[in-house]
CSV table of C-alpha atoms and ligand atoms in Angstrom, one decimal:
chain,number,residue,atom,x,y,z
A,226,MET,CA,52.9,20.5,25.9
A,227,SER,CA,56.1,21.3,24.0
A,228,LEU,CA,57.8,24.4,22.7
A,229,ILE,CA,58.2,24.3,18.9
A,230,ALA,CA,60.3,26.6,16.9
A,231,LEU,CA,58.4,27.4,13.7
A,232,GLY,CA,60.9,28.6,11.1
A,233,VAL,CA,59.2,30.6,8.3
A,234,THR,CA,61.2,31.3,5.2
A,235,GLY,CA,60.6,33.4,2.1
A,236,GLY,CA,58.2,31.3,0.0
A,237,ILE,CA,54.8,32.1,-1.4
A,238,GLY,CA,53.4,29.5,1.0
A,239,ALA,CA,54.5,31.5,4.0
A,240,TYR,CA,51.0,32.6,4.7
A,241,LYS,CA,50.1,28.9,5.3
A,242,SER,CA,52.4,28.7,8.2
A,243,VAL,CA,50.0,30.9,10.2
A,244,GLU,CA,47.6,28.0,10.0
A,245,VAL,CA,50.3,25.6,10.9
A,246,CYS,CA,51.0,27.7,14.0
A,247,ARG,CA,47.3,27.6,14.9
A,248,GLY,CA,47.1,23.8,14.4
A,249,LEU,CA,50.1,23.2,16.7
A,250,GLN,CA,48.6,25.5,19.3
A,251,ARG,CA,45.2,23.7,19.1
A,252,HIS,CA,47.0,20.5,20.1
A,253,GLY,CA,48.4,22.2,23.2
A,254,HIS,CA,51.9,23.2,22.0
A,255,GLU,CA,53.6,26.5,22.3
A,256,VAL,CA,55.2,28.0,19.3
A,257,VAL,CA,58.0,30.5,18.9
A,258,ALA,CA,58.2,31.9,15.3
A,259,VAL,CA,61.5,32.4,13.7
A,260,MET,CA,61.3,34.3,10.4
A,261,THR,CA,64.0,34.9,7.9
A,262,ARG,CA,64.4,38.3,6.4
A,263,SER,CA,62.7,37.3,3.1
A,264,ALA,CA,59.8,35.6,5.0
A,265,ALA,CA,58.9,38.9,6.5
A,266,ARG,CA,58.3,40.2,3.0
A,267,PHE,CA,55.5,37.6,2.6
A,268,VAL,CA,53.9,37.7,6.1
A,269,GLY,CA,54.2,40.4,8.7
A,270,PRO,CA,56.0,39.3,11.9
A,271,VAL,CA,53.2,41.0,13.8
A,272,THR,CA,50.8,38.3,12.6
A,273,PHE,CA,52.9,35.6,14.3
A,274,GLU,CA,53.4,37.8,17.3
A,275,ALA,CA,49.7,38.1,17.8
A,276,ILE,CA,48.9,34.4,17.5
A,277,THR,CA,51.9,33.1,19.4
A,278,ARG,CA,51.8,35.8,22.0
A,279,ARG,CA,55.6,35.8,21.9
A,280,PRO,CA,58.1,38.0,20.3
A,281,VAL,CA,58.9,36.8,16.8
A,282,ILE,CA,62.6,36.4,16.1
A,283,THR,CA,63.4,38.1,12.8
A,284,SER,CA,67.1,38.8,13.3
A,285,GLN,CA,70.2,37.5,15.0
A,286,TRP,CA,70.7,40.9,16.5
A,287,LYS,CA,67.7,41.7,18.6
A,288,PRO,CA,66.9,40.5,22.1
A,289,GLY,CA,63.7,38.6,22.0
A,290,MET,CA,62.8,35.1,23.1
A,291,ASN,CA,65.7,34.3,25.3
A,292,ALA,CA,65.4,37.5,27.3
A,293,ARG,CA,61.7,36.9,27.7
A,294,LEU,CA,62.1,33.3,28.8
A,295,ARG,CA,64.7,34.3,31.4
A,296,ALA,CA,62.4,37.0,32.6
A,297,GLU,CA,59.5,34.6,32.9
A,298,ARG,CA,61.4,31.7,34.4
A,299,PHE,CA,64.0,33.3,36.6
A,300,GLY,CA,62.5,36.7,37.2
A,301,GLU,CA,65.4,38.5,35.6
A,302,ALA,CA,64.7,41.9,34.3
A,303,SER,CA,64.6,42.1,30.5
A,304,PRO,CA,67.9,43.1,29.1
A,305,GLU,CA,67.6,46.6,27.9
A,306,PRO,CA,70.0,47.4,25.2
A,307,GLU,CA,69.8,45.9,21.7
A,308,ARG,CA,72.3,43.2,20.9
A,309,ARG,CA,72.9,42.3,24.6
A,310,ARG,CA,73.3,38.5,24.8
A,311,ALA,CA,71.6,38.2,21.4
A,312,ASP,CA,74.5,36.3,20.1
A,313,ILE,CA,73.7,33.3,22.4
A,314,GLU,CA,70.0,33.5,22.0
A,315,HIS,CA,69.8,30.7,19.5
A,316,ILE,CA,71.6,28.5,21.9
A,317,ALA,CA,69.0,29.1,24.6
A,318,ILE,CA,66.1,28.4,22.3
A,319,ALA,CA,67.9,25.4,20.8
A,320,ASP,CA,68.0,23.9,24.3
A,321,GLN,CA,64.3,24.5,25.0
A,322,ILE,CA,62.6,23.3,21.8
A,323,ALA,CA,61.2,19.9,21.3
A,324,LEU,CA,61.0,20.3,17.5
A,325,LEU,CA,62.4,22.6,14.9
A,326,LEU,CA,59.8,22.8,12.1
A,327,VAL,CA,60.5,24.9,9.0
A,328,ALA,CA,57.4,25.6,6.8
A,329,PRO,CA,57.8,26.7,4.1
A,330,CYS,CA,61.4,25.8,3.7
A,331,THR,CA,63.1,27.3,0.6
A,332,ALA,CA,65.8,25.8,-1.5
A,333,ASN,CA,68.1,28.5,-0.1
A,334,VAL,CA,67.5,27.4,3.5
A,335,ILE,CA,67.8,23.7,2.7
A,336,GLY,CA,71.1,24.5,1.1
A,337,LYS,CA,72.3,26.4,4.2
A,338,PHE,CA,71.3,23.6,6.5
A,339,ALA,CA,73.0,21.0,4.4
A,340,ALA,CA,76.2,23.0,4.1
A,341,GLY,CA,76.2,24.2,7.8
A,342,ILE,CA,76.1,27.8,7.0
A,343,ALA,CA,75.0,29.9,10.0
A,344,ASP,CA,74.5,33.4,8.7
A,345,ASP,CA,71.1,34.2,10.3
A,346,PHE,CA,69.1,33.1,13.4
A,347,LEU,CA,67.3,30.2,11.7
A,348,SER,CA,70.4,28.6,10.2
A,349,SER,CA,72.3,29.1,13.5
A,350,LEU,CA,69.4,27.5,15.4
A,351,TYR,CA,69.5,24.5,13.1
A,352,LEU,CA,73.1,23.9,14.0
A,353,ALA,CA,72.6,24.5,17.7
A,354,ALA,CA,69.4,22.4,18.1
A,355,ARG,CA,69.4,18.8,19.2
A,356,ALA,CA,65.7,18.5,18.8
A,357,PRO,CA,64.2,16.6,15.8
A,358,VAL,CA,64.0,18.7,12.6
A,359,LEU,CA,61.1,18.6,10.2
A,360,LEU,CA,61.1,20.6,7.0
A,361,ALA,CA,58.2,21.3,4.6
A,362,PRO,CA,60.0,22.2,1.4
A,363,ALA,CA,58.3,24.6,-1.1
A,364,MET,CA,59.8,25.8,-4.3
A,365,ASN,CA,59.4,25.7,-8.0
A,366,SER,CA,59.4,22.2,-9.4
A,367,ASN,CA,62.5,22.7,-11.5
A,368,MET,CA,64.4,24.0,-8.5
A,369,LEU,CA,63.2,21.0,-6.5
A,370,ALA,CA,64.3,18.6,-9.3
A,371,HIS,CA,67.7,20.3,-9.5
A,372,ASP,CA,70.7,18.1,-8.6
A,373,ALA,CA,72.0,20.6,-6.1
A,374,VAL,CA,68.7,20.6,-4.2
A,375,GLN,CA,68.3,16.9,-4.5
A,376,GLN,CA,71.8,16.4,-3.1
A,377,ASN,CA,71.1,18.7,-0.2
A,378,LEU,CA,67.8,16.9,0.6
A,379,ARG,CA,69.7,13.6,0.6
A,380,THR,CA,72.3,15.0,2.9
A,381,LEU,CA,69.7,16.2,5.3
A,382,ALA,CA,67.7,13.0,5.1
A,383,ALA,CA,70.9,11.0,5.9
A,384,ARG,CA,71.3,13.2,9.0
A,385,GLY,CA,67.8,12.2,10.2
A,386,VAL,CA,66.0,15.3,9.1
A,387,ARG,CA,62.4,14.6,8.2
A,388,PHE,CA,60.3,16.1,5.5
A,389,VAL,CA,56.6,16.8,4.7
A,390,GLU,CA,56.1,16.1,1.0
A,391,PRO,CA,55.3,19.2,-1.1
A,392,GLY,CA,52.1,18.5,-3.0
A,393,GLU,CA,51.6,15.2,-4.6
A,394,GLY,CA,54.3,12.8,-6.0
A,395,TYR,CA,57.2,13.8,-3.8
A,396,LEU,CA,58.7,10.4,-3.5
A,397,ALA,CA,61.2,9.3,-0.9
A,398,CYS,CA,63.1,7.4,-3.5
A,399,GLY,CA,63.3,10.0,-6.2
A,400,TRP,CA,62.5,13.3,-4.5
A,401,ILE,CA,60.4,14.5,-7.4
A,402,GLY,CA,57.3,16.6,-7.1
A,403,LYS,CA,55.5,19.8,-7.9
A,404,GLY,CA,57.1,21.7,-5.1
A,405,ARG,CA,54.0,23.3,-3.6
A,406,LEU,CA,53.9,23.6,0.2
A,407,ALA,CA,52.0,20.7,1.8
A,408,GLU,CA,48.7,21.4,3.4
A,409,PRO,CA,48.9,22.9,6.9
A,410,ALA,CA,46.9,19.9,8.4
A,411,ASP,CA,49.5,17.5,7.0
A,412,ILE,CA,52.4,19.5,8.3
A,413,VAL,CA,50.7,19.6,11.8
A,414,ALA,CA,50.1,15.9,11.7
A,415,ALA,CA,53.7,15.2,10.8
A,416,ALA,CA,54.9,17.4,13.6
A,417,LEU,CA,52.5,15.7,16.1
A,418,ALA,CA,53.7,12.3,15.0
A,419,ILE,CA,57.3,13.2,15.8
A,420,LEU,CA,56.3,14.8,19.1
A,421,SER,CA,54.1,12.0,20.4
A,422,PRO,CA,54.5,8.8,18.4
A,423,VAL,CA,51.3,7.0,19.3
A,424,ASP,CA,51.3,3.5,20.4
A,425,SER,CA,48.2,2.3,18.6
A,426,ILE,CA,46.8,-1.1,17.7
A,427,LEU,CA,46.3,0.5,14.2
A,428,ARG,CA,50.1,0.5,13.7
A,429,GLY,CA,50.7,-1.6,10.6
A,430,ARG,CA,47.0,-2.3,10.0
A,431,HIS,CA,45.4,-1.6,6.7
A,432,VAL,CA,42.7,1.1,6.9
A,433,VAL,CA,40.5,2.0,3.9
A,434,VAL,CA,38.8,5.3,4.0
A,435,THR,CA,36.4,6.8,1.5
A,436,ALA,CA,35.9,10.5,1.2
A,437,GLY,CA,34.0,13.2,-0.7
A,438,PRO,CA,31.0,13.0,-3.0
A,439,THR,CA,30.5,10.9,-6.1
A,440,CYS,CA,29.4,12.4,-9.4
A,441,GLU,CA,26.9,10.5,-11.5
A,442,ASP,CA,27.1,11.7,-15.1
A,443,ILE,CA,24.0,12.7,-17.0
A,444,ASP,CA,25.9,13.5,-20.2
A,445,ALA,CA,29.4,14.5,-21.2
A,446,VAL,CA,29.3,17.7,-19.1
A,447,ARG,CA,26.4,17.4,-16.6
A,448,TYR,CA,26.2,15.3,-13.5
A,449,VAL,CA,24.3,14.6,-10.3
A,450,GLY,CA,26.4,15.3,-7.2
A,451,ASN,CA,26.2,16.3,-3.6
A,452,ARG,CA,27.7,18.8,-1.2
A,453,SER,CA,30.2,16.6,0.5
A,454,SER,CA,33.7,18.4,0.7
A,455,GLY,CA,35.6,15.3,1.7
A,456,ARG,CA,36.9,16.9,4.9
A,457,MET,CA,35.6,14.3,7.4
A,458,GLY,CA,37.1,11.4,5.3
A,459,PHE,CA,40.4,13.3,4.9
A,460,ALA,CA,40.6,13.9,8.6
A,461,LEU,CA,40.0,10.2,9.3
A,462,ALA,CA,42.7,9.2,6.7
A,463,ALA,CA,45.2,11.6,8.3
A,464,GLU,CA,44.5,10.5,11.8
A,465,ALA,CA,44.7,6.8,10.9
A,466,ARG,CA,48.1,7.4,9.3
A,467,ARG,CA,49.2,9.4,12.4
A,468,ARG,CA,48.4,6.2,14.4
A,469,GLY,CA,50.7,4.2,12.1
A,470,ALA,CA,48.1,2.6,9.9
A,471,ARG,CA,48.7,1.9,6.2
A,472,VAL,CA,46.0,4.0,4.6
A,473,THR,CA,44.2,3.5,1.3
A,474,LEU,CA,42.2,6.7,0.6
A,475,VAL,CA,39.4,6.4,-2.0
A,476,ALA,CA,38.4,9.9,-2.9
A,477,GLY,CA,35.5,11.2,-5.0
A,478,PRO,CA,35.9,14.5,-6.8
A,479,THR,CA,36.5,17.3,-4.3
A,480,GLY,CA,38.3,20.6,-4.5
A,481,LEU,CA,40.2,20.0,-1.3
A,482,GLU,CA,43.7,18.6,-1.4
A,483,PRO,CA,43.8,15.1,0.1
A,484,PRO,CA,46.2,14.3,2.9
A,485,ALA,CA,49.2,12.1,2.4
A,486,ALA,CA,48.1,8.4,2.0
A,487,ASP,CA,49.9,5.2,1.2
A,488,ASP,CA,47.6,4.7,-1.6
A,489,LEU,CA,45.4,7.4,-3.1
A,490,VAL,CA,42.6,6.1,-5.4
A,491,ARG,CA,40.7,8.8,-7.3
A,492,VAL,CA,37.2,7.8,-8.4
A,493,ARG,CA,34.3,9.7,-9.9
A,494,SER,CA,31.1,7.6,-9.7
A,495,ALA,CA,29.5,5.3,-7.1
A,496,ALA,CA,30.3,2.4,-9.4
A,497,GLU,CA,34.0,3.3,-9.5
A,498,MET,CA,34.0,3.7,-5.8
A,499,HIS,CA,32.3,0.3,-5.3
A,500,ALA,CA,35.0,-1.3,-7.4
A,501,ALA,CA,37.9,0.4,-5.7
A,502,VAL,CA,36.6,-0.2,-2.2
A,503,THR,CA,35.8,-3.9,-2.9
A,504,ARG,CA,39.3,-4.4,-4.2
A,505,ALA,CA,41.0,-2.8,-1.2
A,506,ALA,CA,38.6,-4.3,1.4
A,507,SER,CA,39.7,-7.9,0.8
A,508,ARG,CA,43.1,-6.9,2.4
A,509,ALA,CA,41.8,-4.4,4.9
A,510,ASP,CA,41.5,-4.5,8.7
A,511,VAL,CA,39.1,-1.5,8.8
A,512,VAL,CA,36.9,0.1,6.2
A,513,ILE,CA,35.4,3.6,6.9
A,514,MET,CA,32.8,4.8,4.5
A,515,ALA,CA,32.8,8.5,5.1
A,516,ALA,CA,32.0,9.3,1.4
A,517,ALA,CA,28.6,10.6,0.4
A,518,VAL,CA,27.9,7.9,-2.2
A,519,ALA,CA,25.1,8.6,-4.6
A,520,ASP,CA,22.1,6.4,-4.1
A,521,TYR,CA,21.0,6.9,-7.6
A,522,THR,CA,22.6,7.3,-11.0
A,523,PRO,CA,21.2,8.3,-14.4
A,524,SER,CA,20.0,5.1,-16.1
A,525,SER,CA,21.3,6.0,-19.5
A,526,PRO,CA,24.0,8.7,-19.5
A,527,ALA,CA,24.8,10.2,-22.8
A,528,THR,CA,28.3,10.2,-24.0
A,529,HIS,CA,27.8,13.5,-25.8
A,530,LYS,CA,26.5,16.8,-24.5
A,531,VAL,CA,22.7,16.7,-24.8
A,532,PRO,CA,21.3,19.9,-26.3
A,533,LYS,CA,18.4,21.6,-24.4
A,534,THR,CA,14.9,21.8,-25.8
A,535,ASP,CA,11.9,23.7,-24.7
A,536,ALA,CA,10.2,20.6,-23.3
A,537,PRO,CA,10.6,19.6,-19.7
A,538,LEU,CA,13.3,16.9,-19.1
A,539,THR,CA,12.7,13.8,-17.2
A,540,LEU,CA,15.7,12.0,-15.9
A,541,THR,CA,15.4,8.4,-15.0
A,542,LEU,CA,17.7,7.3,-12.2
A,543,ALA,CA,18.6,3.8,-11.2
A,544,ARG,CA,19.7,2.6,-7.8
A,545,THR,CA,23.5,2.3,-7.2
A,546,ARG,CA,24.9,-0.7,-5.4
A,547,ASP,CA,25.3,-0.1,-1.7
A,548,ILE,CA,29.0,-0.5,-1.0
A,549,LEU,CA,28.7,-0.7,2.8
A,550,ALA,CA,25.8,-3.2,2.7
A,551,ASP,CA,27.8,-5.4,0.2
A,552,LEU,CA,30.8,-5.3,2.5
A,553,GLY,CA,28.6,-6.2,5.4
A,554,ARG,CA,27.7,-9.4,3.6
A,555,MET,CA,31.3,-10.4,2.8
A,556,PRO,CA,31.4,-14.1,3.6
A,557,SER,CA,34.7,-13.9,5.4
A,558,ARG,CA,33.3,-11.4,7.8
A,559,ALA,CA,30.9,-13.9,9.3
A,560,ALA,CA,33.8,-15.9,10.6
A,561,SER,CA,36.4,-13.3,11.5
A,562,GLY,CA,34.4,-10.1,12.0
A,563,MET,CA,37.0,-8.5,9.8
A,564,PRO,CA,37.3,-6.0,8.3
A,565,ILE,CA,35.7,-3.7,10.9
A,566,LEU,CA,33.1,-1.6,9.1
A,567,VAL,CA,32.3,2.0,9.9
A,568,GLY,CA,29.5,3.9,8.1
A,569,PHE,CA,28.1,7.4,8.3
A,570,ALA,CA,24.5,8.4,8.4
A,571,ALA,CA,23.9,11.9,7.2
A,572,GLU,CA,20.4,12.8,8.3
A,573,THR,CA,18.2,15.9,8.6
A,574,GLY,CA,16.5,15.1,12.0
A,575,ASN,CA,16.2,12.0,14.2
A,576,ALA,CA,19.7,11.1,13.2
A,577,ALA,CA,20.5,8.6,16.0
A,578,ALA,CA,17.4,6.5,15.5
A,579,LYS,CA,17.8,6.3,11.7
A,580,ALA,CA,21.5,5.4,12.1
A,581,ARG,CA,20.7,2.6,14.6
A,582,GLU,CA,18.4,1.1,12.0
A,583,LYS,CA,21.0,1.5,9.2
A,584,ARG,CA,23.7,-0.1,11.4
A,585,ALA,CA,21.6,-3.2,11.8
A,586,ARG,CA,20.4,-3.3,8.2
A,587,LYS,CA,23.8,-2.9,6.7
A,588,GLY,CA,25.6,-5.2,9.1
A,589,VAL,CA,28.2,-2.7,10.1
A,590,ASP,CA,30.1,-2.3,13.4
A,591,LEU,CA,29.9,1.4,14.0
A,592,MET,CA,27.5,3.9,12.5
A,593,VAL,CA,28.3,7.6,12.9
A,594,ALA,CA,25.2,9.7,12.9
A,595,ASN,CA,25.3,13.3,12.0
A,596,ASP,CA,22.5,15.8,11.6
A,597,VAL,CA,23.4,17.7,8.5
A,598,ALA,CA,20.6,20.2,9.0
A,599,ARG,CA,22.8,21.9,11.7
A,600,PRO,CA,24.8,24.8,10.5
A,601,ASP,CA,27.9,23.7,12.4
A,602,ALA,CA,27.9,20.0,11.3
A,603,GLY,CA,28.0,17.9,8.2
A,604,PHE,CA,28.7,19.2,4.7
A,605,GLU,CA,31.1,22.1,3.8
A,606,VAL,CA,32.0,23.0,7.4
A,607,GLN,CA,35.1,22.4,9.5
A,608,THR,CA,33.2,21.1,12.5
A,609,ASN,CA,30.9,18.1,13.1
A,610,ALA,CA,28.6,16.9,15.8
A,611,VAL,CA,28.1,13.2,15.8
A,612,THR,CA,26.8,10.2,17.7
A,613,ILE,CA,28.8,7.0,17.4
A,614,ILE,CA,26.6,4.0,17.5
A,615,GLY,CA,28.0,0.5,18.1
A,616,ALA,CA,26.8,-2.8,19.6
A,617,ASP,CA,28.4,-1.7,22.9
A,618,GLY,CA,26.6,1.6,23.2
A,619,GLU,CA,26.2,5.1,21.9
A,620,GLN,CA,28.5,8.0,22.4
A,621,GLU,CA,27.2,11.5,21.7
A,622,LEU,CA,30.0,13.9,20.9
A,623,PRO,CA,29.8,17.7,21.2
A,624,VAL,CA,30.4,19.9,18.1
A,625,GLN,CA,34.2,19.9,17.5
A,626,ALA,CA,36.7,20.1,14.7
A,627,LYS,CA,36.6,17.2,12.3
A,628,ASP,CA,40.1,16.1,13.2
A,629,ARG,CA,38.9,15.6,16.8
A,630,VAL,CA,35.8,13.8,15.6
A,631,ALA,CA,38.1,11.5,13.5
A,632,ALA,CA,40.2,10.8,16.6
A,633,ALA,CA,37.1,9.8,18.6
A,634,ILE,CA,35.9,7.5,15.8
A,635,LEU,CA,39.3,5.8,15.6
A,636,ASP,CA,39.4,5.4,19.4
A,637,ARG,CA,36.2,3.3,19.0
A,638,VAL,CA,37.7,1.4,16.1
A,639,GLU,CA,40.8,0.6,18.2
A,640,GLN,CA,38.5,-0.7,21.0
A,641,LEU,CA,36.9,-3.1,18.5
A,642,LEU,CA,40.2,-4.2,17.1
A,643,ARG,CA,41.5,-5.0,20.6
A,644,ALA,CA,38.3,-7.0,21.3
A,645,ARG,CA,38.7,-8.9,18.0
A,646,ALA,CA,42.3,-9.6,18.8
A,647,ALA,CA,41.3,-11.0,22.2
A,648,SER,CA,38.5,-13.1,20.8
A,649,PRO,CA,38.7,-13.5,17.0
A,650,VAL,CA,35.1,-14.8,16.6
A,651,ARG,CA,32.7,-12.0,16.0
A,652,ALA,CA,30.8,-10.7,19.0
B,108,LIG,N1,26.9,4.1,1.2
B,108,LIG,C1,27.5,3.1,0.4
B,108,LIG,N2,27.0,2.9,-0.8
B,108,LIG,C2,26.0,3.6,-1.3
B,108,LIG,C3,25.4,4.6,-0.5
B,108,LIG,C4,25.8,4.8,0.7
B,108,LIG,O1,28.4,2.5,0.9
B,108,LIG,N3,25.6,3.3,-2.6
B,108,LIG,C5,27.4,4.3,2.6
B,108,LIG,C6,27.8,5.8,2.8
B,108,LIG,O2,29.2,5.9,2.6
B,108,LIG,C7,27.6,5.9,4.3
B,108,LIG,C8,26.3,5.1,4.5
B,108,LIG,O3,26.3,4.1,3.5
B,108,LIG,O4,28.6,5.4,5.1
B,108,LIG,C9,25.1,6.0,4.4
B,108,LIG,O5,24.0,5.2,4.4
B,108,LIG,P1,22.7,5.4,3.4
B,108,LIG,O6,21.7,4.4,3.8
B,108,LIG,O7,23.1,5.5,2.0
B,108,LIG,O8,22.3,6.8,3.9
B,108,LIG,P2,21.9,8.0,3.1
B,108,LIG,O9,22.0,7.8,1.7
B,108,LIG,O10,22.7,9.1,3.7
B,108,LIG,O11,20.5,8.1,3.6
B,108,LIG,P3,19.1,7.5,3.0
B,108,LIG,O12,19.3,6.0,3.0
B,108,LIG,O13,18.1,7.9,4.1
B,108,LIG,O14,18.9,8.1,1.7
């Protein structure tokens, strides 16, 4: 467990830092919130006080954290008058934190950090802290693109400050992007990666993850789809990346923002997903098919919008190709056992038995069975309850957050990778 200073500055994304705070706590870390004056106009300090169960630092001139820590650790009475020892408070916190995370981080604060201006608690803390610094910039895209901001970002990067990309397209080489604050889950993952760099056999390996539904077009505006949100696949991609893997994420159409990936391939239909996955799989160590791929597609989709009539409509659907089964038959796998294949079996009852049969039929290494009839598992919810089925046994996991389920699945993948490395011929 570490103490993390969560700096919140005055950006429209400030509300998202409440979720960042929760995510850090869920991973066992303690958080002290440090808010700038303008941040307090977007979110009330009381919100952070309630969830961190600590005083929130909103000013350089009020006793807060330092007094409380001393009282807790050394039994000192809390210093009564305002301002007492407040001037050295940032030094005390600076010594205790394992990470200074600022999310959202405005152009103004980036500028102050780069220039070494210390005119409030957060900017003083930045100068006093020796802990790693992680910033999640958020601002208007023109501001982000401005030379002044770019220069400041480069200055900070050269000092070892790390960043969580805002939105998509924020490139290390060019620093360009939309400027929207990254998703809380990505910010938490980046913080965790700094706090506990994992020593995983996945480091440097290529992992392909599919996520979300596929949409099979009936005509120019209508389609056949399913309820997959992409959350489980996104959690797997984020966790694989946290373990150091190079991740190709093949995502069907979903409303959720995908996590950062080395290669994000957007697809729409089962056929497009088949092509994208097949392409990536030839260079992959692991392929995880978390997507809910359509089993059927309209046989003759219209390119225009089909007008309705009073007569009933019969839609003829043709089978799609089974991506997982095709990968299971890859000739190279017979010799090397690679890539490791993971499939999902979404069932409404008797999930484990059906998944066992699918695992054998599709020739995959691990089948993850989930009962989507449960209200707390499967589609459109944050949690999942799965059984992981492999040649070496079955592991039934209790209902838990999808990022925890992702970690458990990747633990099993790591076991298989270690076994393959020890004996390259397929078990
Ligand atoms: N899958 C695939 N290609 C398809 C369909 C499914 O790769 N065209 C993958 C899914 O990503 C998932 C697994 O296969 O990993 C699901 O297996 P499947 O037999 O398709 O199960 P369901 O469609 O959920 O169930 P059922 O066969 O009972 O319809």
